[in-house]
Short mmCIF file of C-alpha atoms and ligand atoms in Angstrom, two decimals:
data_model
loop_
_atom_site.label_atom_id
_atom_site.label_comp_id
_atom_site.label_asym_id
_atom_site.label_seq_id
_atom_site.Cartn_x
_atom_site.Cartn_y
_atom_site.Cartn_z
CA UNK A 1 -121.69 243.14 -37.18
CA UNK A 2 -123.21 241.42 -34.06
CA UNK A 3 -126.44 238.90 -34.25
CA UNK A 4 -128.86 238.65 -31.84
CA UNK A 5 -127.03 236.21 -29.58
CA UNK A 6 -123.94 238.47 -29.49
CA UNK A 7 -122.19 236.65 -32.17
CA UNK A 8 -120.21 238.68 -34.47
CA UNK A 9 -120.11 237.67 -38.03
CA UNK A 10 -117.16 238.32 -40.13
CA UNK A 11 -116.50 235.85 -42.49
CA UNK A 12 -118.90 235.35 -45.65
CA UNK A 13 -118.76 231.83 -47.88
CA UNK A 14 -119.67 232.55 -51.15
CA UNK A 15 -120.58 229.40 -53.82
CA UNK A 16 -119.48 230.76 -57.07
CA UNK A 17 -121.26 227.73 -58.77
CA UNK A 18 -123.15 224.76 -58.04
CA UNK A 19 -121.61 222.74 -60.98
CA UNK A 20 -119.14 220.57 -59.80
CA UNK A 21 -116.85 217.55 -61.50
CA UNK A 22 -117.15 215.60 -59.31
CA UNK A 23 -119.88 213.29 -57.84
CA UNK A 24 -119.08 212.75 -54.13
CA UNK A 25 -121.20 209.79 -52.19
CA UNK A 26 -122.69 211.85 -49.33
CA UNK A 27 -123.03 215.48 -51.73
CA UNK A 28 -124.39 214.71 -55.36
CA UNK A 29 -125.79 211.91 -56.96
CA UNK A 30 -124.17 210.92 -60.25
CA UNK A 31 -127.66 211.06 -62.18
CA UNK A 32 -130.44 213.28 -62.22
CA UNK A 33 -128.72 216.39 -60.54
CA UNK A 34 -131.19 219.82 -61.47
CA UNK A 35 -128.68 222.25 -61.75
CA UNK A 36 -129.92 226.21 -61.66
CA UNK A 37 -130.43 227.62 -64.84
CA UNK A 38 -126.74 229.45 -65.69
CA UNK A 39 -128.76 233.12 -65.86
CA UNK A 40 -130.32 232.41 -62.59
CA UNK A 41 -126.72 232.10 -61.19
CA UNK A 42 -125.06 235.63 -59.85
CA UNK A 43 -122.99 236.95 -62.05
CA UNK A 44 -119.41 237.95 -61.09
CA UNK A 45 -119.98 241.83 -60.56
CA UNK A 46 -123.74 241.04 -58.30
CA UNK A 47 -121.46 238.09 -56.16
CA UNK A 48 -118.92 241.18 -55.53
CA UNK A 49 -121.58 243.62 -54.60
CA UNK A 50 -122.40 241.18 -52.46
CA UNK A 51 -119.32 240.98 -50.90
CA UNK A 52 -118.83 244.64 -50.71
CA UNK A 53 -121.91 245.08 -48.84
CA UNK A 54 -121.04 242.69 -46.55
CA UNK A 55 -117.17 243.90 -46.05
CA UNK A 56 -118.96 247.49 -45.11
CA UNK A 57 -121.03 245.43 -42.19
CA UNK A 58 -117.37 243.93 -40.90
CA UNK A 59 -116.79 241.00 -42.97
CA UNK A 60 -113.12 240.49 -42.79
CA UNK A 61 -112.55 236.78 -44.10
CA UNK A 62 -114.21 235.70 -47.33
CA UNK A 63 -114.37 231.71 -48.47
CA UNK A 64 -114.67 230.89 -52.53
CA UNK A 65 -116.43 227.56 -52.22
CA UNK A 66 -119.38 226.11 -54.65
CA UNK A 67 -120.01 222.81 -56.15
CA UNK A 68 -116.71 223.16 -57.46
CA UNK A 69 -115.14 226.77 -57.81
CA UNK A 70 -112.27 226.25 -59.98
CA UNK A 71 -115.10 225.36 -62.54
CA UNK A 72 -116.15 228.51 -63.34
CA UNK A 73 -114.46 231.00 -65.48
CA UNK A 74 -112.82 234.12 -64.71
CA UNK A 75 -112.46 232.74 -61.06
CA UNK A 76 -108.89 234.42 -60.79
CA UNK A 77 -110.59 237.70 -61.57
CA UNK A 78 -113.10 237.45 -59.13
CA UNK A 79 -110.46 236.57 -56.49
CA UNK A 80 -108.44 239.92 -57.39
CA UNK A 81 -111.64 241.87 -56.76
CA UNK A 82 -112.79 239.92 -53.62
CA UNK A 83 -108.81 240.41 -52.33
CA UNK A 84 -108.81 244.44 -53.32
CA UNK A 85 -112.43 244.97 -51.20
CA UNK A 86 -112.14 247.52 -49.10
CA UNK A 87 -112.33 245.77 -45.41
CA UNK A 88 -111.32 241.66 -46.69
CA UNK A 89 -108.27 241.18 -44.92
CA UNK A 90 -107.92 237.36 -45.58
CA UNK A 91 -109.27 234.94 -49.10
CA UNK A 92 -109.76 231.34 -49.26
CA UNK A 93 -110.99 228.54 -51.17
CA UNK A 94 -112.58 224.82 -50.77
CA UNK A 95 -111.87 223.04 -54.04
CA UNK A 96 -111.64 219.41 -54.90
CA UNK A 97 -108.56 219.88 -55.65
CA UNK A 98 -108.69 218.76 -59.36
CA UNK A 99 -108.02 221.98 -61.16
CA UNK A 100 -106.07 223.04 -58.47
CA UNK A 101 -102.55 222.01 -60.09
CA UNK A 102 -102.58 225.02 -63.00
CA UNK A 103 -104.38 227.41 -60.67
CA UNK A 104 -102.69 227.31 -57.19
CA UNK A 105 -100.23 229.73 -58.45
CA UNK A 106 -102.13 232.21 -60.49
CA UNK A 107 -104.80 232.43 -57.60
CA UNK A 108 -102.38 233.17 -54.61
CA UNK A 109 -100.75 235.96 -57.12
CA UNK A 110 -104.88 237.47 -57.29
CA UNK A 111 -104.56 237.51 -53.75
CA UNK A 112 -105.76 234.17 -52.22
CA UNK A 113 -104.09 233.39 -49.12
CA UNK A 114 -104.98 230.10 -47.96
CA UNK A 115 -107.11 226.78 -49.42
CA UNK A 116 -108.82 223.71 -48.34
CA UNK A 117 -108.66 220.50 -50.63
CA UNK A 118 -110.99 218.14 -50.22
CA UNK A 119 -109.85 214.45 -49.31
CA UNK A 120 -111.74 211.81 -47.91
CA UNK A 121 -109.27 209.12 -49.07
CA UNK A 122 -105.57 208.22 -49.79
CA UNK A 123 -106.31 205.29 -51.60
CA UNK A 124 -106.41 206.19 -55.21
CA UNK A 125 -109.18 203.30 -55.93
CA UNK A 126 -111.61 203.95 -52.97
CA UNK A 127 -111.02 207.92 -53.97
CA UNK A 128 -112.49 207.12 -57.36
CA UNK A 129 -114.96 205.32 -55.76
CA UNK A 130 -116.64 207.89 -53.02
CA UNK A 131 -115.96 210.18 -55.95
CA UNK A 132 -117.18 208.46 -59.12
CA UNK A 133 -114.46 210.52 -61.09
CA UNK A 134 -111.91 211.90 -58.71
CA UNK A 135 -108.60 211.51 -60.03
CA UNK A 136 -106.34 211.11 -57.04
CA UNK A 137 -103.11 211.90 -58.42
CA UNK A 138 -104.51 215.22 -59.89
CA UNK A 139 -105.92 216.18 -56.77
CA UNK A 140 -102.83 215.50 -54.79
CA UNK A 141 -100.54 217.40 -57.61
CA UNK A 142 -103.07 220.13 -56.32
CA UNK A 143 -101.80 219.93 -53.23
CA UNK A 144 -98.06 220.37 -53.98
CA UNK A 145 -98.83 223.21 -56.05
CA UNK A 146 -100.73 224.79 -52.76
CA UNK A 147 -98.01 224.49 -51.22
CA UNK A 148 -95.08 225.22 -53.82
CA UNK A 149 -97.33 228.41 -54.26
CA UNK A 150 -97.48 229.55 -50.90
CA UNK A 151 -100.50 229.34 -49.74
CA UNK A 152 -101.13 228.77 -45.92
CA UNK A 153 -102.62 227.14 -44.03
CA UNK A 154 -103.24 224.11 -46.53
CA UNK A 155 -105.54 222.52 -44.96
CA UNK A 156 -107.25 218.78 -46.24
CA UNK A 157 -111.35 218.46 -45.27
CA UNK A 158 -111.62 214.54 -45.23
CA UNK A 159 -115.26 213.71 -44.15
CA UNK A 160 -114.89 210.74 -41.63
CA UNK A 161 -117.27 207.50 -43.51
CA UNK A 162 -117.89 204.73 -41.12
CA UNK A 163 -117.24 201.85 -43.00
CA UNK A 164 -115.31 203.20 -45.94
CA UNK A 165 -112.11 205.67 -45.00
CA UNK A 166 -112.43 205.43 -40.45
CA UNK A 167 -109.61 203.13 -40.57
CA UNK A 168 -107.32 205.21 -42.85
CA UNK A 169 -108.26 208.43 -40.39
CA UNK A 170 -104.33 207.81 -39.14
CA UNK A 171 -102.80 207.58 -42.40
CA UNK A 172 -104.04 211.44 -42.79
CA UNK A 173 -102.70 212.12 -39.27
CA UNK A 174 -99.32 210.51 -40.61
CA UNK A 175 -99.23 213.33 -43.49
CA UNK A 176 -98.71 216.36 -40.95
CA UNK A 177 -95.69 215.14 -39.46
CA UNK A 178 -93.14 216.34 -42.05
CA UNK A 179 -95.27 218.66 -43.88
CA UNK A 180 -97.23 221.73 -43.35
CA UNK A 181 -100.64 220.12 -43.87
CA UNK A 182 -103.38 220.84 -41.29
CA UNK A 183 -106.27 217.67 -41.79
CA UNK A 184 -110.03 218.50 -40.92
CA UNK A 185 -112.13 215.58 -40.07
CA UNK A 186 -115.04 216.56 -40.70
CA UNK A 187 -118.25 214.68 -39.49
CA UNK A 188 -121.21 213.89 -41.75
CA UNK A 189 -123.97 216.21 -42.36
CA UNK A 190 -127.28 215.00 -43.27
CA UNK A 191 -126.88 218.06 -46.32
CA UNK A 192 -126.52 215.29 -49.28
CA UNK A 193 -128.54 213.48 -51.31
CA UNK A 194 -128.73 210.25 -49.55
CA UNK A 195 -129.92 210.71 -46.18
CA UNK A 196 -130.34 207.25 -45.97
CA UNK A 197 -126.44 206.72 -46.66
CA UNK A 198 -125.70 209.77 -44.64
CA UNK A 199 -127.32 207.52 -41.27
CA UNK A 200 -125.76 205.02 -41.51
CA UNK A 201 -122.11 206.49 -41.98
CA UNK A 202 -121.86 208.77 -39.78
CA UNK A 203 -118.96 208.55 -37.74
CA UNK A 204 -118.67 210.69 -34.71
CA UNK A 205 -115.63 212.82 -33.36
CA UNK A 206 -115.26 210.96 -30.01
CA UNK A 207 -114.44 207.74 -32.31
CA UNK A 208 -112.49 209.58 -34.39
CA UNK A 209 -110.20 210.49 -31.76
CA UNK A 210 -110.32 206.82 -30.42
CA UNK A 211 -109.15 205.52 -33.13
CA UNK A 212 -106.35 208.49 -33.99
CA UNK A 213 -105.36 207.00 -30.91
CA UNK A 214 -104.27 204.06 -31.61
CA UNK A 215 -101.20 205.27 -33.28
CA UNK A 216 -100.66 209.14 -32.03
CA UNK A 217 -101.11 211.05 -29.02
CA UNK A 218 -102.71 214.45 -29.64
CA UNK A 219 -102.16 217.49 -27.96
CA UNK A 220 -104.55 220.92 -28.08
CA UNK A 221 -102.93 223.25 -30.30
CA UNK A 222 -103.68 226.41 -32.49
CA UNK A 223 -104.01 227.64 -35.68
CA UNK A 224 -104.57 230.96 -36.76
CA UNK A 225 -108.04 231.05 -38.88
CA UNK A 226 -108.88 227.44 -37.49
CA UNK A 227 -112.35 227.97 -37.54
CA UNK A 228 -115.07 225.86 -36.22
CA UNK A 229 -112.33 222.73 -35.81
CA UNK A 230 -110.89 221.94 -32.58
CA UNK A 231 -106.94 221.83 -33.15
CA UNK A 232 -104.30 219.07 -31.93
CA UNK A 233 -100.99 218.48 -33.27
CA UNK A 234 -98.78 215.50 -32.67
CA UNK A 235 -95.80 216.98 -30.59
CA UNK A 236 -93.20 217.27 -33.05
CA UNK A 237 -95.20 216.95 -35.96
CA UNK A 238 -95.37 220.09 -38.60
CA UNK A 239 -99.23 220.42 -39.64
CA UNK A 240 -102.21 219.61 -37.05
CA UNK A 241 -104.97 217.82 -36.62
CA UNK A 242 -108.82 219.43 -36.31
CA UNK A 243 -111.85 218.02 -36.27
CA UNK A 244 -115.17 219.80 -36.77
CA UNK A 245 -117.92 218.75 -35.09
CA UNK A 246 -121.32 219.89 -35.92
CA UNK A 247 -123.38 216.70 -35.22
CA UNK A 248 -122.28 215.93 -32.04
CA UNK A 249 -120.44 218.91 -30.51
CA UNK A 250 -122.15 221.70 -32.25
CA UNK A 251 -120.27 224.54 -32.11
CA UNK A 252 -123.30 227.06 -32.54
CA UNK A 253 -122.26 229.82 -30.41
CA UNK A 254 -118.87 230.58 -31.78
CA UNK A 255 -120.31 230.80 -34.91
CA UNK A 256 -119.03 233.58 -37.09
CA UNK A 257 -120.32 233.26 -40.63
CA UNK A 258 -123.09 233.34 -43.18
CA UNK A 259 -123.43 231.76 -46.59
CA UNK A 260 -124.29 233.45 -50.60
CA UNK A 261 -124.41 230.92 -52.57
CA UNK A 262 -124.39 230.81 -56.35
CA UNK A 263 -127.88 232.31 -57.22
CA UNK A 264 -127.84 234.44 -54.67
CA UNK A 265 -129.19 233.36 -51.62
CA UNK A 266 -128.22 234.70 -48.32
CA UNK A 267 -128.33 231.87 -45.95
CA UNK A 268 -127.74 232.88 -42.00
CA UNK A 269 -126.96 229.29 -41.06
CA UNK A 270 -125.83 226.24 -43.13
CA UNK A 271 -128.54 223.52 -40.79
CA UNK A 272 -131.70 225.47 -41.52
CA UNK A 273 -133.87 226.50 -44.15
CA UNK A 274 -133.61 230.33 -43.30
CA UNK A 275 -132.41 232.56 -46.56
CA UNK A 276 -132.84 235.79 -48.01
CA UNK A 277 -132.96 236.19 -51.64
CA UNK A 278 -130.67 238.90 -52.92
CA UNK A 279 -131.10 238.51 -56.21
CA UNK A 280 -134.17 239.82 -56.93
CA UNK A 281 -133.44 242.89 -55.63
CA UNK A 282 -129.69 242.69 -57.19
CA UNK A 283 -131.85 242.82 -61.11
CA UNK A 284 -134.75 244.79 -59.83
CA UNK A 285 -132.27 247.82 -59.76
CA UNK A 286 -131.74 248.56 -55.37
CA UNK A 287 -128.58 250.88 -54.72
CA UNK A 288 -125.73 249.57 -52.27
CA UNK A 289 -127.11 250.83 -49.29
CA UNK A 290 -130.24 248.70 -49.99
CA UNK A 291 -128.43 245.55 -50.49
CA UNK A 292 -126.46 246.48 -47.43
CA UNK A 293 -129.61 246.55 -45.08
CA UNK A 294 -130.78 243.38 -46.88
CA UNK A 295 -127.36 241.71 -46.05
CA UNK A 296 -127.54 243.04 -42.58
CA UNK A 297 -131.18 241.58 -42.06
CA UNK A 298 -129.84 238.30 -43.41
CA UNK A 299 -127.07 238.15 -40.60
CA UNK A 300 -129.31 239.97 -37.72
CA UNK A 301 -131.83 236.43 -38.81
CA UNK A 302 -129.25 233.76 -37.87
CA UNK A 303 -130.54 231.60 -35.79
CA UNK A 304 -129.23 230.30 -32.15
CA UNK A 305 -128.41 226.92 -33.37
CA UNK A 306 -128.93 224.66 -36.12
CA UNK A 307 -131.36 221.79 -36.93
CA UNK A 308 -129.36 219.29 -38.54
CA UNK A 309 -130.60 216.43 -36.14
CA UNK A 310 -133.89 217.14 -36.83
CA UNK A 311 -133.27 217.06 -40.89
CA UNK A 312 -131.76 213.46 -40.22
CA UNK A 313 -134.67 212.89 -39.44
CA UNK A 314 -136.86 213.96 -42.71
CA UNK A 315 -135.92 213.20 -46.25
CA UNK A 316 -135.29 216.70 -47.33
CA UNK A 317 -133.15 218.78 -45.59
CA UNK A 318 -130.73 221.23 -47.20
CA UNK A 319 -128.41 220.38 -50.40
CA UNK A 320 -124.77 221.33 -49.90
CA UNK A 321 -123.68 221.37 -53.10
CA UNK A 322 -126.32 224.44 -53.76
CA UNK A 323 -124.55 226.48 -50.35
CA UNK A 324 -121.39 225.62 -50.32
CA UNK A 325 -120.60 224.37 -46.93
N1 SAM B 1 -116.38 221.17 -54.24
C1 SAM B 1 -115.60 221.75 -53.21
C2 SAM B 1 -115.04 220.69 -52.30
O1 SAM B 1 -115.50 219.55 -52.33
O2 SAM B 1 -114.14 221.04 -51.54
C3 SAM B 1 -116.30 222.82 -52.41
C4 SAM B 1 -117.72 222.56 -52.03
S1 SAM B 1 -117.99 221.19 -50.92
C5 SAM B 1 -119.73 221.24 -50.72
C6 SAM B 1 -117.31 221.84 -49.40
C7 SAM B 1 -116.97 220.82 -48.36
O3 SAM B 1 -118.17 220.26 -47.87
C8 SAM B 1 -116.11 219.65 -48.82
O4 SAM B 1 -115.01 219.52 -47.94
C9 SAM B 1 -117.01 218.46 -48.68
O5 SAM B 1 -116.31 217.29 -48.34
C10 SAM B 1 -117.94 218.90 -47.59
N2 SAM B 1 -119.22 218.22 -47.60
C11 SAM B 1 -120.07 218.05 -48.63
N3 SAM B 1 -121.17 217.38 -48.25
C12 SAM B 1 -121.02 217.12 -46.93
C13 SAM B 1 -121.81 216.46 -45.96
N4 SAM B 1 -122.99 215.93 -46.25
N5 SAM B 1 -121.34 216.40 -44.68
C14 SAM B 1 -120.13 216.93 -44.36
N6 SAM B 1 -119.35 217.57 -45.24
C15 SAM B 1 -119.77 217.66 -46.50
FE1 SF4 B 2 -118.45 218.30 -55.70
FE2 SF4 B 2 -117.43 219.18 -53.41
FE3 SF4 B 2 -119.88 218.04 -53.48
FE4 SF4 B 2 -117.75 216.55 -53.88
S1 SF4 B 2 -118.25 217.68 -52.00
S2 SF4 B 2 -119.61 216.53 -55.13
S3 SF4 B 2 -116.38 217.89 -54.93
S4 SF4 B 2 -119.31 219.95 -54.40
#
């Protein structure tokens, strides 16, 4: 279905959860985190009528992101349904990567085709570190199982930190030359809990690139379902190399998506404070053509661009965690 700026949306991110194990530096802080109340959270049949709805106003691609998905039970399930929609044509995930090992396979057999592990270091200590209790070795036996399983692309989201991972940015590079692994740098979003620490660490594509270039010459390349990233591979090499961009070469008017997340929320853009609640009509009883003109006013509201310079800005801004990313 078409917004008003002629964009047409056909990919939905749903956050299953906003509980996560993990406690990343620029996402959650390790104390004092106000989770939703668990019945305030959709359940698994009001997140697929969701997803129907939207699948009936063109949604083709759906992403299983949270917090952390694989937390949740009865996530393989939910996959199955989300893959048998009428209309979904392609099923992902963002994980951490920390469950991943035991589920990889059972969630490509419900239907998921492709998955995004989060990375931000290959350093097992400083991993633990940005993470508070990331267990590198479990998230990289994730990984292999990805892969062993099937799924493609698998793609790694490492969020570039000035002054803690930058100069390891062509160590990740260095993984996509024998292997099938497509690395997302991903720049900084004021969307955490620590603007201040978000400032201060963001580190921008163009230097990035500079220092990618040190070691490896990039070349534009393609890859099916690349998203908002701007591809390169090394010549020669077997994965590629994106980087997305939204700080300093938003990429506003290609966008395709809108956001659910967990308690049912439908958010039009991820860098403003625009959302629809769904579930209030979900438990007051509306039909599925209701929902479906709700969802459709949720993606006819997305705005022209974001405002995630202006929430650097202000000390409250969005939570990414709660959306999903
Ligand atoms: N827990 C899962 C994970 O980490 O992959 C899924 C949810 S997480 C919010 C989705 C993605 O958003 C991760 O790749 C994470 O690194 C990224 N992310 C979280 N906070 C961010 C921020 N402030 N700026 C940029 N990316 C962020
Ligand atoms: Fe959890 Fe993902 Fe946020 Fe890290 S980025 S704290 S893994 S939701």
């Amino acid at each position: 279905m078409d917004d008003l700026y002629g964009r047409v949306v056909t990919y939905l991110r749903v956050s299953v959860t906003d509980r996560c194990n993990l406690r990343c530096r620029y996402c959650m802080p390790v104390d004092g985190v106000r989770f939703k109340d668990a019945r305030d959270l959709l359940s698994w049949e009001e997140l697929l009528r969701v997803v129907r709805a939207a699948a009936s106003l063109g949604v083709r691609r759906v992403r299983i992101t949270g917090g952390e998905p694989t937390t949740r039970p009865g996530l393989v399930d939910f996959v199955r349904a989300v893959a048998g929609t009428p209309g979904v044509q392609d099923v992902a995930m963002t994980t951490n990567g920390m469950l991943l090992a035991d589920l990889a396979a059972p969630l490509r057999d419900a239907g998921l085709r492709r998955v995004n592990v989060s990375l931000d270091s290959l350093r097992p200590e400083k991993f633990r570190e940005l993470t508070h209790f990331g267990d590198w070795d479990a998230v990289w036996s994730g990984v292999e199982a990805a892969l062993a399983a099937g799924l493609h692309p698998v793609k790694l989201n490492c969020v570039a930190l000035r002054g803690e991972n930058e100069a390891e940015l062509p160590d990740f590079v260095e993984l996509t030359r024998e292997r099938p692994l497509h690395v997302r740098f991903i720049e900084l979003m004021p969307l955490g809990s620590s603007h201040a620490w978000t400032r201060e660490r963001l580190y921008p594509a163009a230097e990035m690139r500079a220092r990618i270039a040190e070691r490896f010459a990039l070349e534009p390349d393609t890859l099916e379902g690349g998203g908002p990233a701007r591809t390169y591979r090394v010549p020669g090499f077997a994965g590629t190399v994106g980087f997305i961009t939204a700080m300093t070469e938003n990429f506003c008017h290609n966008c395709n998506r809108v956001r659910l997340t967990a308690d049912g929320e439908l958010q039009p853009c991820l860098g403003s404070l625009l959302a629809m609640d769904l579930r209030g009509p979900l438990r007051a009883g509306c039909t599925d053509d209701e929902l479906r003109h709700l969802v459709a006013r949720g993606i006819r509201a997305k705005p022209e661009r974001h405002l995630m310079e202006e929430y650097l800005q202000e000390t409250a801004g969005r939570l990414m965690w709660t959306i999903g990313g």
